PDB file of C-alpha atoms in Angstrom:
ATOM      1  CA  MET H   1     -19.965 -13.983 -61.760  1.00 49.00           C
ATOM      2  CA  ALA H   2     -22.109 -15.482 -64.532  1.00 58.00           C
ATOM      3  CA  LYS H   3     -23.397 -19.048 -64.141  1.00 58.00           C
ATOM      4  CA  HIS H   4     -21.527 -20.140 -67.252  1.00 61.00           C
ATOM      5  CA  ASP H   5     -18.247 -18.869 -65.765  1.00 88.00           C
ATOM      6  CA  VAL H   6     -18.637 -21.157 -62.753  1.00 93.00           C
ATOM      7  CA  ARG H   7     -19.136 -24.143 -65.060  1.00 93.00           C
ATOM      8  CA  LEU H   8     -15.913 -23.126 -66.887  1.00 96.00           C
ATOM      9  CA  ASP H   9     -14.060 -22.798 -63.556  1.00 97.00           C
ATOM     10  CA  LEU H  10     -15.148 -26.293 -62.576  1.00 97.00           C
ATOM     11  CA  CYS H  11     -14.474 -27.856 -65.996  1.00 97.00           C
ATOM     12  CA  PHE H  12     -10.990 -26.430 -66.478  1.00 97.00           C
ATOM     13  CA  SER H  13     -10.013 -27.095 -62.858  1.00 97.00           C
ATOM     14  CA  ALA H  14     -11.329 -30.652 -63.028  1.00 98.00           C
ATOM     15  CA  LEU H  15      -9.232 -31.352 -66.141  1.00 97.00           C
ATOM     16  CA  GLY H  16      -6.105 -29.828 -64.548  1.00 97.00           C
ATOM     17  CA  ASP H  17      -5.347 -33.088 -62.750  1.00 97.00           C
ATOM     18  CA  PRO H  18      -3.798 -36.199 -64.375  1.00 96.00           C
ATOM     19  CA  THR H  19      -5.942 -38.703 -62.413  1.00 96.00           C
ATOM     20  CA  ARG H  20      -9.135 -36.944 -63.463  1.00 97.00           C
ATOM     21  CA  ARG H  21      -7.995 -36.686 -67.096  1.00 97.00           C
ATOM     22  CA  ARG H  22      -7.256 -40.448 -67.050  1.00 96.00           C
ATOM     23  CA  ILE H  23     -10.801 -41.096 -65.744  1.00 97.00           C
ATOM     24  CA  VAL H  24     -12.248 -39.005 -68.580  1.00 96.00           C
ATOM     25  CA  GLN H  25     -10.025 -40.808 -71.111  1.00 95.00           C
ATOM     26  CA  ARG H  26     -11.263 -44.158 -69.804  1.00 96.00           C
ATOM     27  CA  LEU H  27     -14.927 -43.075 -69.931  1.00 96.00           C
ATOM     28  CA  ALA H  28     -14.538 -41.781 -73.496  1.00 94.00           C
ATOM     29  CA  ARG H  29     -14.066 -45.466 -74.461  1.00 92.00           C
ATOM     30  CA  SER H  30     -17.071 -46.798 -72.521  1.00 93.00           C
ATOM     31  CA  GLU H  31     -19.007 -46.395 -69.292  1.00 95.00           C
ATOM     32  CA  ALA H  32     -17.585 -48.215 -66.266  1.00 97.00           C
ATOM     33  CA  SER H  33     -18.350 -49.021 -62.649  1.00 97.00           C
ATOM     34  CA  VAL H  34     -16.570 -47.067 -59.910  1.00 97.00           C
ATOM     35  CA  SER H  35     -14.457 -50.128 -59.008  1.00 95.00           C
ATOM     36  CA  GLU H  36     -13.416 -50.683 -62.649  1.00 96.00           C
ATOM     37  CA  LEU H  37     -12.474 -46.998 -62.850  1.00 97.00           C
ATOM     38  CA  ALA H  38     -10.539 -47.045 -59.575  1.00 97.00           C
ATOM     39  CA  ALA H  39      -8.614 -50.296 -60.301  1.00 96.00           C
ATOM     40  CA  PRO H  40      -5.696 -48.791 -62.310  1.00 95.00           C
ATOM     41  CA  HIS H  41      -5.192 -45.963 -59.778  1.00 95.00           C
ATOM     42  CA  ASP H  42      -2.897 -46.547 -56.805  1.00 93.00           C
ATOM     43  CA  MET H  43      -5.130 -44.587 -54.433  1.00 94.00           C
ATOM     44  CA  ALA H  44      -7.433 -45.089 -51.450  1.00 95.00           C
ATOM     45  CA  LEU H  45     -11.106 -45.248 -52.509  1.00 94.00           C
ATOM     46  CA  PRO H  46     -12.151 -42.069 -50.614  1.00 96.00           C
ATOM     47  CA  SER H  47      -9.456 -40.048 -52.467  1.00 96.00           C
ATOM     48  CA  PHE H  48     -10.580 -41.577 -55.765  1.00 97.00           C
ATOM     49  CA  MET H  49     -14.206 -40.692 -54.975  1.00 97.00           C
ATOM     50  CA  GLU H  50     -13.145 -37.056 -54.416  1.00 97.00           C
ATOM     51  CA  HIS H  51     -11.816 -36.974 -57.983  1.00 98.00           C
ATOM     52  CA  LEU H  52     -15.052 -38.459 -59.325  1.00 97.00           C
ATOM     53  CA  LYS H  53     -17.041 -35.879 -57.344  1.00 97.00           C
ATOM     54  CA  LYS H  54     -15.119 -33.029 -58.976  1.00 98.00           C
ATOM     55  CA  LEU H  55     -15.775 -34.475 -62.430  1.00 98.00           C
ATOM     56  CA  GLU H  56     -19.489 -34.777 -61.615  1.00 97.00           C
ATOM     57  CA  ALA H  57     -19.630 -31.240 -60.183  1.00 97.00           C
ATOM     58  CA  ALA H  58     -18.150 -29.992 -63.487  1.00 97.00           C
ATOM     59  CA  SER H  59     -20.856 -31.940 -65.414  1.00 96.00           C
ATOM     60  CA  LEU H  60     -18.106 -33.890 -67.196  1.00 97.00           C
ATOM     61  CA  VAL H  61     -19.193 -37.242 -65.759  1.00 97.00           C
ATOM     62  CA  THR H  62     -22.613 -38.615 -64.800  1.00 97.00           C
ATOM     63  CA  SER H  63     -23.340 -41.653 -62.654  1.00 97.00           C
ATOM     64  CA  ARG H  64     -26.290 -43.910 -61.907  1.00 97.00           C
ATOM     65  CA  LYS H  65     -27.001 -46.805 -59.562  1.00 96.00           C
ATOM     66  CA  GLN H  66     -27.396 -50.246 -61.156  1.00 94.00           C
ATOM     67  CA  GLY H  67     -28.316 -52.616 -58.347  1.00 95.00           C
ATOM     68  CA  ARG H  68     -25.462 -52.268 -55.868  1.00 93.00           C
ATOM     69  CA  THR H  69     -23.048 -50.876 -58.438  1.00 95.00           C
ATOM     70  CA  ARG H  70     -22.510 -47.232 -59.413  1.00 95.00           C
ATOM     71  CA  ILE H  71     -21.955 -46.860 -63.165  1.00 97.00           C
ATOM     72  CA  CYS H  72     -20.146 -43.753 -64.455  1.00 97.00           C
ATOM     73  CA  ALA H  73     -20.322 -42.312 -67.965  1.00 96.00           C
ATOM     74  CA  LEU H  74     -18.907 -39.358 -69.823  1.00 95.00           C
ATOM     75  CA  ALA H  75     -21.632 -36.677 -69.937  1.00 94.00           C
ATOM     76  CA  PRO H  76     -23.023 -35.906 -73.400  1.00 88.00           C
ATOM     77  CA  ASP H  77     -21.363 -32.748 -74.761  1.00 88.00           C
ATOM     78  CA  ALA H  78     -19.041 -32.875 -71.763  1.00 91.00           C
ATOM     79  CA  PHE H  79     -16.404 -30.674 -73.371  1.00 93.00           C
ATOM     80  CA  ALA H  80     -18.759 -28.179 -75.055  1.00 93.00           C
ATOM     81  CA  PRO H  81     -18.290 -25.196 -72.647  1.00 93.00           C
ATOM     82  CA  VAL H  82     -14.502 -25.557 -72.636  1.00 94.00           C
ATOM     83  CA  ARG H  83     -14.300 -26.021 -76.400  1.00 93.00           C
ATOM     84  CA  ASP H  84     -16.644 -23.070 -77.045  1.00 93.00           C
ATOM     85  CA  TRP H  85     -14.543 -20.806 -74.857  1.00 94.00           C
ATOM     86  CA  LEU H  86     -11.283 -21.868 -76.539  1.00 94.00           C
ATOM     87  CA  THR H  87     -12.798 -21.460 -80.020  1.00 92.00           C
ATOM     88  CA  GLU H  88     -14.027 -17.978 -79.131  1.00 92.00           C
ATOM     89  CA  GLN H  89     -10.548 -16.860 -78.019  1.00 92.00           C
ATOM     90  CA  ALA H  90      -8.887 -18.484 -81.042  1.00 89.00           C
ATOM     91  CA  GLU H  91     -11.300 -16.656 -83.362  1.00 90.00           C
ATOM     92  CA  ILE H  92     -10.567 -13.279 -81.751  1.00 89.00           C
ATOM     93  CA  TRP H  93      -6.834 -14.046 -82.014  1.00 85.00           C
ATOM     94  CA  GLU H  94      -7.057 -15.181 -85.659  1.00 83.00           C
ATOM     95  CA  GLY H  95      -9.230 -12.183 -86.560  1.00 80.00           C
ATOM     96  CA  ARG H  96      -6.456 -10.014 -85.208  1.00 76.00           C
ATOM     97  CA  LEU H  97      -3.845 -11.857 -87.309  1.00 69.00           C
ATOM     98  CA  ASP H  98      -6.065 -11.328 -90.377  1.00 73.00           C
ATOM     99  CA  ARG H  99      -6.271  -7.608 -89.595  1.00 72.00           C
ATOM    100  CA  PHE H 100      -2.463  -7.562 -89.257  1.00 69.00           C
ATOM    101  CA  ASP H 101      -2.136  -9.244 -92.690  1.00 74.00           C
ATOM    102  CA  ASP H 102      -4.452  -6.594 -94.183  1.00 76.00           C
ATOM    103  CA  TYR H 103      -2.358  -3.873 -92.565  1.00 73.00           C
ATOM    104  CA  VAL H 104       0.891  -5.258 -94.030  1.00 76.00           C
ATOM    105  CA  LEU H 105      -0.798  -5.688 -97.434  1.00 78.00           C
ATOM    106  CA  ASN H 106      -2.044  -2.091 -97.405  1.00 80.00           C
ATOM    107  CA  LEU H 107       1.356  -0.839 -96.289  1.00 77.00           C
ATOM    108  CA  THR H 108       3.049  -2.743 -99.122  1.00 81.00           C
ATOM    109  CA  ARG H 109       0.525  -1.328-101.625  1.00 81.00           C
ATOM    110  CA  GLU H 110       0.986   2.231-100.342  1.00 81.00           C
ATOM    111  CA  ARG H 111       4.765   1.921-100.563  1.00 79.00           C
ATOM    112  CA  GLY H 112       4.367   0.457-104.067  1.00 79.00           C
ATOM    113  CA  ASN H 113       2.317   3.540-105.052  1.00 74.00           C
ATOM    114  CA  GLU H 114       4.887   5.906-103.537  1.00 68.00           C
ATOM    115  CA  THR H 115       7.783   4.470-105.561  1.00 59.00           C
ATOM    116  CA  GLY H 116       5.615   3.893-108.619  1.00 52.00           C
ATOM    117  CA  PRO H 117       4.999   0.623-110.469  1.00 52.00           C
ATOM    118  CA  GLU H 118       8.068  -1.523-111.030  1.00 50.00           C
ATOM    119  CA  ASP H 119       7.766  -1.942-114.782  1.00 50.00           C
TER     120      ASP H 119
ATOM    121  CA  MET P   1       4.343 -38.514 -65.441  1.00 48.00           C
ATOM    122  CA  ALA P   2       5.099 -37.438 -69.029  1.00 58.00           C
ATOM    123  CA  LYS P   3       6.328 -33.901 -69.663  1.00 58.00           C
ATOM    124  CA  HIS P   4       3.302 -33.195 -71.801  1.00 61.00           C
ATOM    125  CA  ASP P   5       1.004 -34.128 -68.912  1.00 88.00           C
ATOM    126  CA  VAL P   6       2.548 -31.443 -66.718  1.00 93.00           C
ATOM    127  CA  ARG P   7       1.917 -28.818 -69.422  1.00 93.00           C
ATOM    128  CA  LEU P   8      -1.722 -29.995 -69.534  1.00 96.00           C
ATOM    129  CA  ASP P   9      -1.984 -29.787 -65.726  1.00 97.00           C
ATOM    130  CA  LEU P  10      -0.682 -26.220 -65.798  1.00 97.00           C
ATOM    131  CA  CYS P  11      -2.795 -25.147 -68.802  1.00 97.00           C
ATOM    132  CA  PHE P  12      -6.113 -26.519 -67.561  1.00 97.00           C
ATOM    133  CA  SER P  13      -5.497 -25.287 -63.993  1.00 97.00           C
ATOM    134  CA  ALA P  14      -4.466 -21.834 -65.235  1.00 98.00           C
ATOM    135  CA  LEU P  15      -7.715 -21.551 -67.222  1.00 97.00           C
ATOM    136  CA  GLY P  16      -9.815 -22.700 -64.256  1.00 97.00           C
ATOM    137  CA  ASP P  17      -9.839 -19.189 -62.796  1.00 97.00           C
ATOM    138  CA  PRO P  18     -12.039 -16.300 -64.051  1.00 96.00           C
ATOM    139  CA  THR P  19      -9.352 -13.609 -63.557  1.00 96.00           C
ATOM    140  CA  ARG P  20      -6.841 -15.613 -65.611  1.00 97.00           C
ATOM    141  CA  ARG P  21      -9.420 -16.350 -68.324  1.00 97.00           C
ATOM    142  CA  ARG P  22     -10.176 -12.613 -68.523  1.00 96.00           C
ATOM    143  CA  ILE P  23      -6.428 -11.878 -68.961  1.00 97.00           C
ATOM    144  CA  VAL P  24      -6.257 -14.427 -71.795  1.00 96.00           C
ATOM    145  CA  GLN P  25      -9.399 -12.930 -73.379  1.00 95.00           C
ATOM    146  CA  ARG P  26      -7.836  -9.456 -73.221  1.00 96.00           C
ATOM    147  CA  LEU P  27      -4.548 -10.683 -74.725  1.00 96.00           C
ATOM    148  CA  ALA P  28      -6.352 -12.468 -77.569  1.00 94.00           C
ATOM    149  CA  ARG P  29      -7.306  -8.962 -78.767  1.00 92.00           C
ATOM    150  CA  SER P  30      -3.803  -7.449 -78.514  1.00 93.00           C
ATOM    151  CA  GLU P  31      -0.676  -7.465 -76.371  1.00 95.00           C
ATOM    152  CA  ALA P  32      -0.737  -5.172 -73.332  1.00 97.00           C
ATOM    153  CA  SER P  33       1.460  -3.864 -70.519  1.00 97.00           C
ATOM    154  CA  VAL P  34       1.064  -5.325 -67.026  1.00 96.00           C
ATOM    155  CA  SER P  35      -0.549  -2.105 -65.781  1.00 95.00           C
ATOM    156  CA  GLU P  36      -3.050  -2.057 -68.686  1.00 96.00           C
ATOM    157  CA  LEU P  37      -3.883  -5.693 -67.925  1.00 97.00           C
ATOM    158  CA  ALA P  38      -4.241  -5.100 -64.205  1.00 97.00           C
ATOM    159  CA  ALA P  39      -6.399  -1.944 -64.491  1.00 96.00           C
ATOM    160  CA  PRO P  40      -9.846  -3.608 -64.852  1.00 95.00           C
ATOM    161  CA  HIS P  41      -9.145  -6.013 -61.959  1.00 95.00           C
ATOM    162  CA  ASP P  42      -9.968  -4.950 -58.416  1.00 93.00           C
ATOM    163  CA  MET P  43      -6.901  -6.616 -56.931  1.00 94.00           C
ATOM    164  CA  ALA P  44      -3.557  -5.761 -55.335  1.00 95.00           C
ATOM    165  CA  LEU P  45      -0.698  -5.860 -57.862  1.00 94.00           C
ATOM    166  CA  PRO P  46       1.157  -8.765 -56.160  1.00 96.00           C
ATOM    167  CA  SER P  47      -1.986 -10.946 -56.371  1.00 96.00           C
ATOM    168  CA  PHE P  48      -2.421  -9.962 -60.002  1.00 97.00           C
ATOM    169  CA  MET P  49       1.226 -10.833 -60.726  1.00 97.00           C
ATOM    170  CA  GLU P  50       0.614 -14.316 -59.247  1.00 97.00           C
ATOM    171  CA  HIS P  51      -2.113 -14.862 -61.847  1.00 98.00           C
ATOM    172  CA  LEU P  52       0.214 -13.708 -64.639  1.00 97.00           C
ATOM    173  CA  LYS P  53       2.956 -16.030 -63.349  1.00 97.00           C
ATOM    174  CA  LYS P  54       0.610 -19.023 -63.539  1.00 98.00           C
ATOM    175  CA  LEU P  55      -0.322 -18.124 -67.125  1.00 98.00           C
ATOM    176  CA  GLU P  56       3.364 -17.839 -68.026  1.00 98.00           C
ATOM    177  CA  ALA P  57       4.223 -21.126 -66.282  1.00 97.00           C
ATOM    178  CA  ALA P  58       1.530 -22.798 -68.437  1.00 97.00           C
ATOM    179  CA  SER P  59       3.086 -21.253 -71.593  1.00 96.00           C
ATOM    180  CA  LEU P  60      -0.207 -19.498 -72.290  1.00 97.00           C
ATOM    181  CA  VAL P  61       1.276 -16.002 -71.962  1.00 97.00           C
ATOM    182  CA  THR P  62       4.728 -14.619 -72.754  1.00 97.00           C
ATOM    183  CA  SER P  63       6.203 -11.323 -71.577  1.00 97.00           C
ATOM    184  CA  ARG P  64       9.132  -9.084 -72.498  1.00 97.00           C
ATOM    185  CA  LYS P  65      10.688  -5.905 -71.096  1.00 96.00           C
ATOM    186  CA  GLN P  66      10.256  -2.752 -73.208  1.00 94.00           C
ATOM    187  CA  GLY P  67      12.213  -0.033 -71.431  1.00 95.00           C
ATOM    188  CA  ARG P  68      10.678   0.078 -67.954  1.00 93.00           C
ATOM    189  CA  THR P  69       7.447  -1.573 -69.040  1.00 95.00           C
ATOM    190  CA  ARG P  70       6.654  -5.299 -69.150  1.00 95.00           C
ATOM    191  CA  ILE P  71       4.579  -6.207 -72.200  1.00 97.00           C
ATOM    192  CA  CYS P  72       2.498  -9.387 -72.147  1.00 97.00           C
ATOM    193  CA  ALA P  73       1.206 -11.334 -75.145  1.00 96.00           C
ATOM    194  CA  LEU P  74      -0.768 -14.484 -75.775  1.00 95.00           C
ATOM    195  CA  ALA P  75       1.725 -17.255 -76.650  1.00 94.00           C
ATOM    196  CA  PRO P  76       1.523 -18.560 -80.218  1.00 88.00           C
ATOM    197  CA  ASP P  77      -0.442 -21.824 -80.281  1.00 88.00           C
ATOM    198  CA  ALA P  78      -1.270 -21.188 -76.629  1.00 91.00           C
ATOM    199  CA  PHE P  79      -4.282 -23.520 -76.655  1.00 93.00           C
ATOM    200  CA  ALA P  80      -2.777 -26.297 -78.784  1.00 93.00           C
ATOM    201  CA  PRO P  81      -2.074 -28.864 -76.009  1.00 93.00           C
ATOM    202  CA  VAL P  82      -5.515 -28.397 -74.441  1.00 94.00           C
ATOM    203  CA  ARG P  83      -7.315 -28.485 -77.794  1.00 93.00           C
ATOM    204  CA  ASP P  84      -5.378 -31.562 -78.929  1.00 93.00           C
ATOM    205  CA  TRP P  85      -6.262 -33.407 -75.765  1.00 94.00           C
ATOM    206  CA  LEU P  86      -9.972 -32.500 -76.037  1.00 94.00           C
ATOM    207  CA  THR P  87     -10.061 -33.451 -79.734  1.00 92.00           C
ATOM    208  CA  GLU P  88      -8.454 -36.824 -78.948  1.00 92.00           C
ATOM    209  CA  GLN P  89     -11.097 -37.635 -76.315  1.00 92.00           C
ATOM    210  CA  ALA P  90     -13.921 -36.432 -78.544  1.00 88.00           C
ATOM    211  CA  GLU P  91     -12.676 -38.650 -81.401  1.00 90.00           C
ATOM    212  CA  ILE P  92     -12.548 -41.731 -79.144  1.00 89.00           C
ATOM    213  CA  TRP P  93     -16.059 -40.873 -77.912  1.00 85.00           C
ATOM    214  CA  GLU P  94     -17.442 -40.304 -81.421  1.00 82.00           C
ATOM    215  CA  GLY P  95     -15.755 -43.457 -82.726  1.00 80.00           C
ATOM    216  CA  ARG P  96     -17.580 -45.316 -80.007  1.00 75.00           C
ATOM    217  CA  LEU P  97     -20.926 -43.758 -81.047  1.00 69.00           C
ATOM    218  CA  ASP P  98     -20.187 -44.776 -84.655  1.00 73.00           C
ATOM    219  CA  ARG P  99     -19.525 -48.332 -83.496  1.00 72.00           C
ATOM    220  CA  PHE P 100     -22.827 -48.240 -81.585  1.00 69.00           C
ATOM    221  CA  ASP P 101     -24.627 -47.085 -84.764  1.00 74.00           C
ATOM    222  CA  ASP P 102     -23.016 -49.989 -86.687  1.00 76.00           C
ATOM    223  CA  TYR P 103     -24.115 -52.393 -83.952  1.00 73.00           C
ATOM    224  CA  VAL P 104     -27.728 -51.173 -84.095  1.00 76.00           C
ATOM    225  CA  LEU P 105     -27.663 -51.318 -87.922  1.00 78.00           C
ATOM    226  CA  ASN P 106     -26.327 -54.900 -87.889  1.00 80.00           C
ATOM    227  CA  LEU P 107     -28.867 -55.917 -85.277  1.00 77.00           C
ATOM    228  CA  THR P 108     -31.669 -54.434 -87.380  1.00 81.00           C
ATOM    229  CA  ARG P 109     -30.364 -56.272 -90.481  1.00 81.00           C
ATOM    230  CA  GLU P 110     -30.039 -59.584 -88.591  1.00 81.00           C
ATOM    231  CA  ARG P 111     -33.543 -59.293 -87.246  1.00 79.00           C
ATOM    232  CA  GLY P 112     -34.701 -58.427 -90.789  1.00 79.00           C
ATOM    233  CA  ASN P 113     -33.093 -61.654 -92.050  1.00 75.00           C
ATOM    234  CA  GLU P 114     -34.611 -63.717 -89.237  1.00 68.00           C
ATOM    235  CA  THR P 115     -38.155 -62.627 -90.098  1.00 59.00           C
ATOM    236  CA  GLY P 116     -37.425 -62.751 -93.816  1.00 52.00           C
ATOM    237  CA  PRO P 117     -37.792 -59.933 -96.348  1.00 52.00           C
ATOM    238  CA  GLU P 118     -40.908 -57.826 -95.931  1.00 50.00           C
ATOM    239  CA  ASP P 119     -42.127 -58.049 -99.518  1.00 50.00           C
TER     240      ASP P 119
END
């Protein structure tokens, strides 16, 4: 499996959980310490840390030590791999719809030629 | 948890697997029967059907019976919930960067005023 695929696996899977999406939503607003991040979640700290770990493994979140506090931030271009993949699929899909439009247009023209011009 | 959240859980989780992403990629090109879809995957049919089921549960893929064949297709607007969520986060994030730019600009202006005009 390509390296990029693994990143996509981790990114999509990480975002498939409501707690982890809420962490990302919070970090989109500003960076925050682990305890600030954990406060709104009714969860034991070790379970919360597991969620953070998955977000870091997916390169969605970064963290650094500041004295005795760990500060988390949304990674720059965090969503790029996921967005690129979705855009790619949407372009293939839309290209296919365009080809279908062309097909219908050609069919209409051919039928028009068969029956002759209307006026 | 809101209904929309569950759809996001299912969508993101469904796309967090390389086999399921390959099915979506194939279906972006054109609809296909289950056996056509399964052919390139080195996997027992029941395991493959589990992947399809997860894609259907996430409303990413639809299927219909055509005689004795089941035909699968990419759902219209399949990626909309996922893309909307990503766009929302990106906008919050970019808004924050804009505010940071404004802050730096104001700071530069204030400092300019403190030291007086240069010429």
